[in-house]
Tab-separated table of C-alpha atoms and ligand atoms in Angstrom:
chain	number	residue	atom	x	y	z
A	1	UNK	CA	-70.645	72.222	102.374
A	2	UNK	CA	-67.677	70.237	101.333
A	3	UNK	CA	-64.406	69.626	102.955
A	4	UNK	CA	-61.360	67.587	101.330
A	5	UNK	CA	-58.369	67.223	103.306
A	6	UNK	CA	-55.339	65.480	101.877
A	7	UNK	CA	-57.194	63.424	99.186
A	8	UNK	CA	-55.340	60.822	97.058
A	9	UNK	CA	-56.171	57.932	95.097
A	10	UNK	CA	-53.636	55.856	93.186
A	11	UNK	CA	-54.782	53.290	90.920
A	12	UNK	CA	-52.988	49.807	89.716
A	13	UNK	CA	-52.488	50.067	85.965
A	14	UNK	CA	-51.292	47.500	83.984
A	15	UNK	CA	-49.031	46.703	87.135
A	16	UNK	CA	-48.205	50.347	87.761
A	17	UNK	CA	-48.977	52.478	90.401
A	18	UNK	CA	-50.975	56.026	89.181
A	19	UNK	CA	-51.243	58.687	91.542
A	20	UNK	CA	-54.511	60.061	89.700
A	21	UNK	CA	-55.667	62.277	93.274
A	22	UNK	CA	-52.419	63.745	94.968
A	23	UNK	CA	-52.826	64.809	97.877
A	24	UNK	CA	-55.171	67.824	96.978
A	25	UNK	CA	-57.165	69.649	99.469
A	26	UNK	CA	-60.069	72.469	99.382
A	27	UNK	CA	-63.497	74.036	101.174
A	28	UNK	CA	-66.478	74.840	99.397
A	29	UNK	CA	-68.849	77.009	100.882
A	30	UNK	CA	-72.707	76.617	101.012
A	31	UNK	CA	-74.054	77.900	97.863
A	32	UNK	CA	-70.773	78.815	96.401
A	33	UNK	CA	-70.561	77.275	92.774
A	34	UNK	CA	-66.882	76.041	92.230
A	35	UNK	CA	-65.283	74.552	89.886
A	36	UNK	CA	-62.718	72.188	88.967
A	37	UNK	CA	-60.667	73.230	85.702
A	38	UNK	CA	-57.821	70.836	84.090
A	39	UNK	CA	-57.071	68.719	81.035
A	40	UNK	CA	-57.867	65.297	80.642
A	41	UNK	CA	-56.490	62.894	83.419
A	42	UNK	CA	-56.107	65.532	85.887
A	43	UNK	CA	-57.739	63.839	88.193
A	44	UNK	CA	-61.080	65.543	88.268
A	45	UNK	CA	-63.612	62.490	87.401
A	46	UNK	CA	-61.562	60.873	90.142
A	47	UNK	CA	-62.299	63.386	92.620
A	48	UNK	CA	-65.832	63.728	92.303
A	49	UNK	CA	-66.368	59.973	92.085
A	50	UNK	CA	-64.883	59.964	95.560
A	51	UNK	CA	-67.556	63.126	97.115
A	52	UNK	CA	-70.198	60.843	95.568
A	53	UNK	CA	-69.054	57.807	97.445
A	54	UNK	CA	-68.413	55.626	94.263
A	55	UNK	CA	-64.944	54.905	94.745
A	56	UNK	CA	-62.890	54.999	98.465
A	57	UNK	CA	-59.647	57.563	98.755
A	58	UNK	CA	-56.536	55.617	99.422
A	59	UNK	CA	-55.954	58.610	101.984
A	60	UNK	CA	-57.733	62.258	103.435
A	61	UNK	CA	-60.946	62.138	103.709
A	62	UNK	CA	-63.836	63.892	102.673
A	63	UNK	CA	-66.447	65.979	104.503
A	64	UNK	CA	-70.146	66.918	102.794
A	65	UNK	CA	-72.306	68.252	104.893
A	66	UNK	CA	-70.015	67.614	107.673
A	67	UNK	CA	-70.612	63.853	107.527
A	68	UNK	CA	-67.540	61.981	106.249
A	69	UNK	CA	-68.621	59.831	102.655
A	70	UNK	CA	-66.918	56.688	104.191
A	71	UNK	CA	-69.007	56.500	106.979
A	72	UNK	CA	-72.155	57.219	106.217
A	73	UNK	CA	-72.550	57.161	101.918
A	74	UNK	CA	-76.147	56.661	102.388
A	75	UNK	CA	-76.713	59.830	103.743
A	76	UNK	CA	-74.388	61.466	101.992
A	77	UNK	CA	-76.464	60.360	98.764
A	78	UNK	CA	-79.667	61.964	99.907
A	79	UNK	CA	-77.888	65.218	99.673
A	80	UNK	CA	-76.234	64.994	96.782
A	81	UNK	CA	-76.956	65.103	92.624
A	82	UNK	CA	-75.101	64.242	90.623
A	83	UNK	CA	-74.656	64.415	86.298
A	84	UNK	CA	-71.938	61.724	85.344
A	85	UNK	CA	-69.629	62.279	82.289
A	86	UNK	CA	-71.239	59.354	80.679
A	87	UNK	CA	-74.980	59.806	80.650
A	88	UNK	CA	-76.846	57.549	82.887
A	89	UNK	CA	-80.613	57.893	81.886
A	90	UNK	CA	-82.731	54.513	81.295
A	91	UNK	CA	-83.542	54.466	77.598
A	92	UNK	CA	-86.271	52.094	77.403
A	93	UNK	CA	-88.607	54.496	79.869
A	94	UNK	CA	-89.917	57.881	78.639
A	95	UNK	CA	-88.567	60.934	80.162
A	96	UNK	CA	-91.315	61.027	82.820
A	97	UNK	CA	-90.642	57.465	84.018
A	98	UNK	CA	-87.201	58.827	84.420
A	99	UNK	CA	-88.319	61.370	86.575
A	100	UNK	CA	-90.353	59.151	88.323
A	101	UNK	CA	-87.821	56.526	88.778
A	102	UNK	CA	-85.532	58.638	90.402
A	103	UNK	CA	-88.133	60.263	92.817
A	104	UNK	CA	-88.775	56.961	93.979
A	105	UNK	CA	-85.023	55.908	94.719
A	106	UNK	CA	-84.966	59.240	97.050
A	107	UNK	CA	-88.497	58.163	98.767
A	108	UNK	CA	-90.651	61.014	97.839
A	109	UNK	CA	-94.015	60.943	97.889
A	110	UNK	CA	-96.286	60.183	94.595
A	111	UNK	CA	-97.601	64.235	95.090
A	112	UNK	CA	-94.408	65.190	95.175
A	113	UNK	CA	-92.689	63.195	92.292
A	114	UNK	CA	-95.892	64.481	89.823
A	115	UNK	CA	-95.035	68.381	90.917
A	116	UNK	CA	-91.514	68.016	90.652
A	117	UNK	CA	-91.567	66.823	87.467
A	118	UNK	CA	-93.758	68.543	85.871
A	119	UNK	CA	-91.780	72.058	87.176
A	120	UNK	CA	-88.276	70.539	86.243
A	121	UNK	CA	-89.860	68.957	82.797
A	122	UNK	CA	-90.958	72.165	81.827
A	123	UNK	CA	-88.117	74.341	83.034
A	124	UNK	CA	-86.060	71.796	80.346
A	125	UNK	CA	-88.660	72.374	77.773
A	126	UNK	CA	-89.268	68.700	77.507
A	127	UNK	CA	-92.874	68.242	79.256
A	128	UNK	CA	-94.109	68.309	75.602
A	129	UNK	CA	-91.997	65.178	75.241
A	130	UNK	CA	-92.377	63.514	78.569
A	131	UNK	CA	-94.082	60.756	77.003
A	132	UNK	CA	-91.451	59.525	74.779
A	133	UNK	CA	-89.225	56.932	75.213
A	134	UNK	CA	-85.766	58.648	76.165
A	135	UNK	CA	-83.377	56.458	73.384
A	136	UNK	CA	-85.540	58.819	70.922
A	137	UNK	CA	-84.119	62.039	72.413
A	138	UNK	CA	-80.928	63.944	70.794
A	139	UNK	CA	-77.860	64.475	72.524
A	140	UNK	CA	-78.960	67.637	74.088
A	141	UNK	CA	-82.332	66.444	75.129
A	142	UNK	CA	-80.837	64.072	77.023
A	143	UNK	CA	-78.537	66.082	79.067
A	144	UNK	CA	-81.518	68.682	79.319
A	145	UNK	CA	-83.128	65.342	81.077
A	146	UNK	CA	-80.086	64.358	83.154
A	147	UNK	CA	-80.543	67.937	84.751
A	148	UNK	CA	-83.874	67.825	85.148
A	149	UNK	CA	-83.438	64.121	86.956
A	150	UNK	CA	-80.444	65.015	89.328
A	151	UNK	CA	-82.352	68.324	90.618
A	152	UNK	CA	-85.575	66.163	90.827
A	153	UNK	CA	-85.276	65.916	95.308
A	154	UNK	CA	-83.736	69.205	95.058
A	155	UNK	CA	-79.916	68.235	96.442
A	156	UNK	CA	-78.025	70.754	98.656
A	157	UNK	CA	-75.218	70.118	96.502
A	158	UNK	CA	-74.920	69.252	92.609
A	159	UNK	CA	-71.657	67.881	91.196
A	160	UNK	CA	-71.520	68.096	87.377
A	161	UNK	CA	-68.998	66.311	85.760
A	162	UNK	CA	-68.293	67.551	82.065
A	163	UNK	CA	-72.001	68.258	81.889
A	164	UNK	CA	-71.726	70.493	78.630
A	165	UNK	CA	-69.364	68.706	76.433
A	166	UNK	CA	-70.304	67.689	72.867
A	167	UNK	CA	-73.591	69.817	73.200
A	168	UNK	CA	-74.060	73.276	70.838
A	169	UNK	CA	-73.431	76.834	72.383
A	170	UNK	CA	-77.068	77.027	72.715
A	171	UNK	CA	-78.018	74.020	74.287
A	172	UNK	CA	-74.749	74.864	76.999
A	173	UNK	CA	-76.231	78.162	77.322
A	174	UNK	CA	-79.304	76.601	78.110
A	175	UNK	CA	-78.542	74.121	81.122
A	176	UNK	CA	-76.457	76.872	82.531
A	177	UNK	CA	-79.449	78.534	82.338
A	178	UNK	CA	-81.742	75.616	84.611
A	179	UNK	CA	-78.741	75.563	87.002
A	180	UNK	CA	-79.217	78.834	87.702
A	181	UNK	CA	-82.450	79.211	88.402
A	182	UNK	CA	-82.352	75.880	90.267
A	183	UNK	CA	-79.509	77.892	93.023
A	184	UNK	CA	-81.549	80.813	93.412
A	185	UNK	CA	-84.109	79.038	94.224
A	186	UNK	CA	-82.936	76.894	97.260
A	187	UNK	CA	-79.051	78.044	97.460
A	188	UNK	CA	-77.733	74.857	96.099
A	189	UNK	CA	-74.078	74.491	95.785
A	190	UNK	CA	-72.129	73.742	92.923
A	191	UNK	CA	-69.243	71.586	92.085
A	192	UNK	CA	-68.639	71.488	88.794
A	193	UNK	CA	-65.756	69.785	86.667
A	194	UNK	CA	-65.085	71.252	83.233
A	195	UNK	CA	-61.978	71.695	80.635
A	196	UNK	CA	-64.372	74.875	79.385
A	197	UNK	CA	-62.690	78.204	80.071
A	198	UNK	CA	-65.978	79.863	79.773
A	199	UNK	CA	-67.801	78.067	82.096
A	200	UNK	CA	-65.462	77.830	85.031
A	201	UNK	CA	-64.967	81.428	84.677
A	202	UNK	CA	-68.408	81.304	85.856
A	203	UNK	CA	-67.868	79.945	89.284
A	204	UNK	CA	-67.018	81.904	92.168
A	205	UNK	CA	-63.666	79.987	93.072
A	206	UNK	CA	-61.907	77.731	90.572
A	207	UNK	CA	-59.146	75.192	91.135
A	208	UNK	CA	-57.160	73.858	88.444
A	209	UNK	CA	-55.718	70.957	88.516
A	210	UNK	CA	-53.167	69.594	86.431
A	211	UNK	CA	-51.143	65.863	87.039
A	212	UNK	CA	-53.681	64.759	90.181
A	213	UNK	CA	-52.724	68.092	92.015
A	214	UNK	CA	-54.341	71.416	92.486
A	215	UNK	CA	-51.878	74.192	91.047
A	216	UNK	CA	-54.268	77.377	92.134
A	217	UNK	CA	-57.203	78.176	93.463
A	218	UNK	CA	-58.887	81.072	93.572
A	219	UNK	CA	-61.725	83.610	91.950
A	220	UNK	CA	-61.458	83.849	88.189
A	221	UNK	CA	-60.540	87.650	88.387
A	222	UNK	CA	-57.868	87.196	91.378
A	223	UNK	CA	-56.380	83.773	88.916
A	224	UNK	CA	-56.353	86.421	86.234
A	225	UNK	CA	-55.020	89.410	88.265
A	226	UNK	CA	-51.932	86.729	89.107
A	227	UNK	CA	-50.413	86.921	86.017
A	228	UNK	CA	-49.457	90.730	86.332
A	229	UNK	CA	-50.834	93.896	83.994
A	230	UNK	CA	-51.670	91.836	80.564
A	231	UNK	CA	-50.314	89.778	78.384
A	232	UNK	CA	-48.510	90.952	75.226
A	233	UNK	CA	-48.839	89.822	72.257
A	234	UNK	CA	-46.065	90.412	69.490
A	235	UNK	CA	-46.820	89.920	65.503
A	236	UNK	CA	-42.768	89.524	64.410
A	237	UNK	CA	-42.064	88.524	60.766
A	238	UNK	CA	-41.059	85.287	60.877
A	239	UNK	CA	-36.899	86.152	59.930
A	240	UNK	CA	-36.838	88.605	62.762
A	241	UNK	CA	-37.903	86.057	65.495
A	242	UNK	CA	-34.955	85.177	66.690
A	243	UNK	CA	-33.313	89.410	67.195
A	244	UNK	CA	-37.044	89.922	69.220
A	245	UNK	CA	-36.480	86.835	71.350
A	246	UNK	CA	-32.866	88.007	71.786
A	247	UNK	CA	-33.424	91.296	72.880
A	248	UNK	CA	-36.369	90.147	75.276
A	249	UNK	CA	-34.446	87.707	77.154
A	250	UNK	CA	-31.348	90.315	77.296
A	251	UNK	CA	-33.199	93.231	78.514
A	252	UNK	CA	-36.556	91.617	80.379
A	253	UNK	CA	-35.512	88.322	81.050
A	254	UNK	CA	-38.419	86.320	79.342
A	255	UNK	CA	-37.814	83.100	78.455
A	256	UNK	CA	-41.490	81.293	78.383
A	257	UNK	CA	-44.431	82.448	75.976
A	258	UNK	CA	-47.444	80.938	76.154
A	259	UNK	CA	-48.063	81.169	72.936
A	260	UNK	CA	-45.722	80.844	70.241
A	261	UNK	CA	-46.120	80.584	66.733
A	262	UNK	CA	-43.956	81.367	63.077
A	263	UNK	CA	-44.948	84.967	63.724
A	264	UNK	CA	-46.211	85.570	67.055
A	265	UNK	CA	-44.875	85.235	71.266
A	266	UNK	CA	-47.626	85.740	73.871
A	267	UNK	CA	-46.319	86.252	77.476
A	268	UNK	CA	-47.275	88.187	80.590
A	269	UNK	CA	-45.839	91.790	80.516
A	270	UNK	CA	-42.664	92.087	82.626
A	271	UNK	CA	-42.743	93.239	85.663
A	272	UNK	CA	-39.898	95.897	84.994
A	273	UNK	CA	-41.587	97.779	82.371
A	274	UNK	CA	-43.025	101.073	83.481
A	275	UNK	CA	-45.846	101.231	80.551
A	276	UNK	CA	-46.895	99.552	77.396
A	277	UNK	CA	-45.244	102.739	75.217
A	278	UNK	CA	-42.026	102.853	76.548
A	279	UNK	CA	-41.552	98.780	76.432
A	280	UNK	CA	-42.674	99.405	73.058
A	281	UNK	CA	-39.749	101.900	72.087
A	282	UNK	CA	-37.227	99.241	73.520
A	283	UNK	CA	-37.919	96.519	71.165
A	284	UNK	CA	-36.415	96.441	67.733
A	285	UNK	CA	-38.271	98.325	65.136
A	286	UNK	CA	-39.682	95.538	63.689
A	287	UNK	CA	-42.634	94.244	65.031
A	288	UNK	CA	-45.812	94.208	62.485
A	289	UNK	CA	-48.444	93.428	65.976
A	290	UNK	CA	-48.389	94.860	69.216
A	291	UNK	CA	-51.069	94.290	71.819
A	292	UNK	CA	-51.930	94.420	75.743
A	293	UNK	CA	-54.656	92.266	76.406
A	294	UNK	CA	-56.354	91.095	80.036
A	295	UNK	CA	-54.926	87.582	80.915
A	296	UNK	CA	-57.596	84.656	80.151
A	297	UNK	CA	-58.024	81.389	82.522
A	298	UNK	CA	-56.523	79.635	79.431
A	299	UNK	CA	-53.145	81.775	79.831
A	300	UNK	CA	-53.244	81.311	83.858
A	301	UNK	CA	-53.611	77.601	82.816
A	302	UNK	CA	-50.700	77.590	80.801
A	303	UNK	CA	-48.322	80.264	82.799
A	304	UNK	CA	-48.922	77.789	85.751
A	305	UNK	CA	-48.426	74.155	84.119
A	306	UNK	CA	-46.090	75.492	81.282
A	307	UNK	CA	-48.501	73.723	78.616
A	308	UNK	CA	-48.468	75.087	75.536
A	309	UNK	CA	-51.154	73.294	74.683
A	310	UNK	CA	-54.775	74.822	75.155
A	311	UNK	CA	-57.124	73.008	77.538
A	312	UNK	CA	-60.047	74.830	75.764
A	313	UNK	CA	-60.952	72.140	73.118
B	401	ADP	N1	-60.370	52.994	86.946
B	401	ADP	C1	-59.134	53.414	86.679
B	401	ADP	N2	-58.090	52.559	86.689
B	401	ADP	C2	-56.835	52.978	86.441
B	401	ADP	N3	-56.504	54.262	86.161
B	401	ADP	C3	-57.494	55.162	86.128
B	401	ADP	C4	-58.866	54.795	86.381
B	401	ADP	N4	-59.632	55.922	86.277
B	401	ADP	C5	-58.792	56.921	85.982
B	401	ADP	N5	-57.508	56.490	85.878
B	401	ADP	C6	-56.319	57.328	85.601
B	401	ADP	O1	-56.257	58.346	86.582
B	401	ADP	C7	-55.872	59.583	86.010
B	401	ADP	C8	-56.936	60.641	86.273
B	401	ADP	O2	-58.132	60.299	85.550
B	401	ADP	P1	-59.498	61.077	85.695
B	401	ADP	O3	-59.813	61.238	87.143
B	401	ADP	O4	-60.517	60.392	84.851
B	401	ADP	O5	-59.122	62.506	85.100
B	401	ADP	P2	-60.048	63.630	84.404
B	401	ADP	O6	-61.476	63.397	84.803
B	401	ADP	O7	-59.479	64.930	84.925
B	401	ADP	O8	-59.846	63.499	82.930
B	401	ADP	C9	-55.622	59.316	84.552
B	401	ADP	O9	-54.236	59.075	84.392
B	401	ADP	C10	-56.417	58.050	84.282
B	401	ADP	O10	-55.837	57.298	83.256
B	402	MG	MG1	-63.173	63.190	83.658
């Protein structure tokens, strides 16, 4: 469904040159649902504007459909839906006029617009509202709406950027929910962008990118498998830090932890130790924590970018 080969885009900023798209490449199959996972100026909005033929690539080119976005955008549009970062819904019209609207841009048929809307209205639990005007809606109504809208001439592909953020667990839980049911029903493909652990470790594949580059890509399980048997974590009273540290970087070599804190080191188990009780024995009698947990996307993020920081805000 979507092919990207060798995609950059630098911008001019204040007379500098930012590489925000480096060079990144990737394949997304028909109905896969894939996702694009990194912090903020990653690159992501950048690369989706480009598979939605806002903005041009400075070099690669992109495939959808197997029709290149440069040279035929038009085309390219009538397959596509897409739900911006920064809602784009007219306020002034009431949700059906939205709906309406939008059928109209894609030429379907007055039948057709009334059906669809109706379906996709009440599959957002808003046909109760479609009357109002949409600048009355919460938050949440109005990216239930935005949903609605972009699956309105049913694209073969839907590219979400940041769709859930600032909405309640509920109301995420919710649009997941309408996507869902919108790719069983005519094996719509997914791209979706998203700093959300929870949600790209939804997709089937997930890149992450980090600095306009992607680091890894692969199925949440086979990202997670990567970073070895678990991930210890270490409760260490704060004045015995420093012998724990010692004796870990004499005896296992590990110098990184993805988390660290006054009293605690997080890091992926070594790959000499033969099991969790014996690495136990070796470590100085002082620990007040020990655990082996499965690795999260969150501690593939960091083992690959060495960011301490979380990404899941
Ligand atoms: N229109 C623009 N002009 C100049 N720089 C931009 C523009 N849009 C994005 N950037 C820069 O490109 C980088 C990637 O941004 P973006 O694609 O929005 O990342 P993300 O969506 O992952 O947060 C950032 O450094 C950002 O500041
Ligand atoms: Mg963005």
């Amino acid at each position: 469904m979507i092919q990207v080969n060798e995609l950059k885009k630098e911008y001019i900023q204040k007379g500098q040159m930012i590489t925000a798209v480096n060079s990144i490449s990737f394949e997304v199959e028909k109905g896969e649902f894939f996702s694009l996972l990194g912090p903020n100026g990653a690159g992501k909005t950048t690369t989706i504007s480009i598979l939605s033929t806002i903005l041009s690539p400075t070099s690669g080119n992109v495939l959808i459909n197997k029709i290149n976005v440069e040279e035929d955008p038009h085309k390219i549009r009538q397959h596509i839906g897409v739900i911006f970062q920064d809602p784009s819904l007219d306020d002034r019209l009431s949700a059906q006029e939205n709906m309406d609207f939008h059928g109209r841009l894609y030429g379907m048929s007055p039948a057709d617009r009334l059906r669809r809307s109706e379906l996709l209205l009440k599959m957002v639990d808003l046909w109760d509202r479609k009357n109002s005007l949409v600048r009355t809606f919460s938050g949440g109504m109005k990216r239930r709406l935005e949903i609605a809208r972009g699956l309105m001439h049913r694209p073969l592909l839907l590219i979400l950027d940041e769709p859930t953020i600032g909405l309640d667990p509920k109301s995420r839980r919710d649009i997941w929910h309408y996507i869902h049911e919108a790719r069983k029903e005519w094996g719509m493909t997914i791209l979706l962008t998203t700093h959300y652990l929870e949600e790209a470790d939804g997709a089937d594949r997930v890149a992450i990118m980090n600095k306009g580059k992607i680091v890894a890509m692969d199925t949440p399980s086979k990202l997670k498998q990567s970073l070895g048997p678990g991930l210890v974590t270490l409760e260490i009273p704060p004045d015995k830090m420093d012998q724990v540290k010692n004796t870990l970087l004499t005896f296992y070599d590990v110098r990184h932890f993805s988390l660290e804190t006054e009293s605690t080191l997080k890091f992926p188990m070594p790959s000499s130790v033969s099991s969790p009780a014996v690495f136990l024995q070796s470590l100085p009698p002082v620990l007040t924590g020990f655990s082996v947990g499965t690795p999260t996307l969150d501690d593939v993020f960091i083992s690959l970018t060495g960011d301490q920081q979380s990404i899941n805000i």
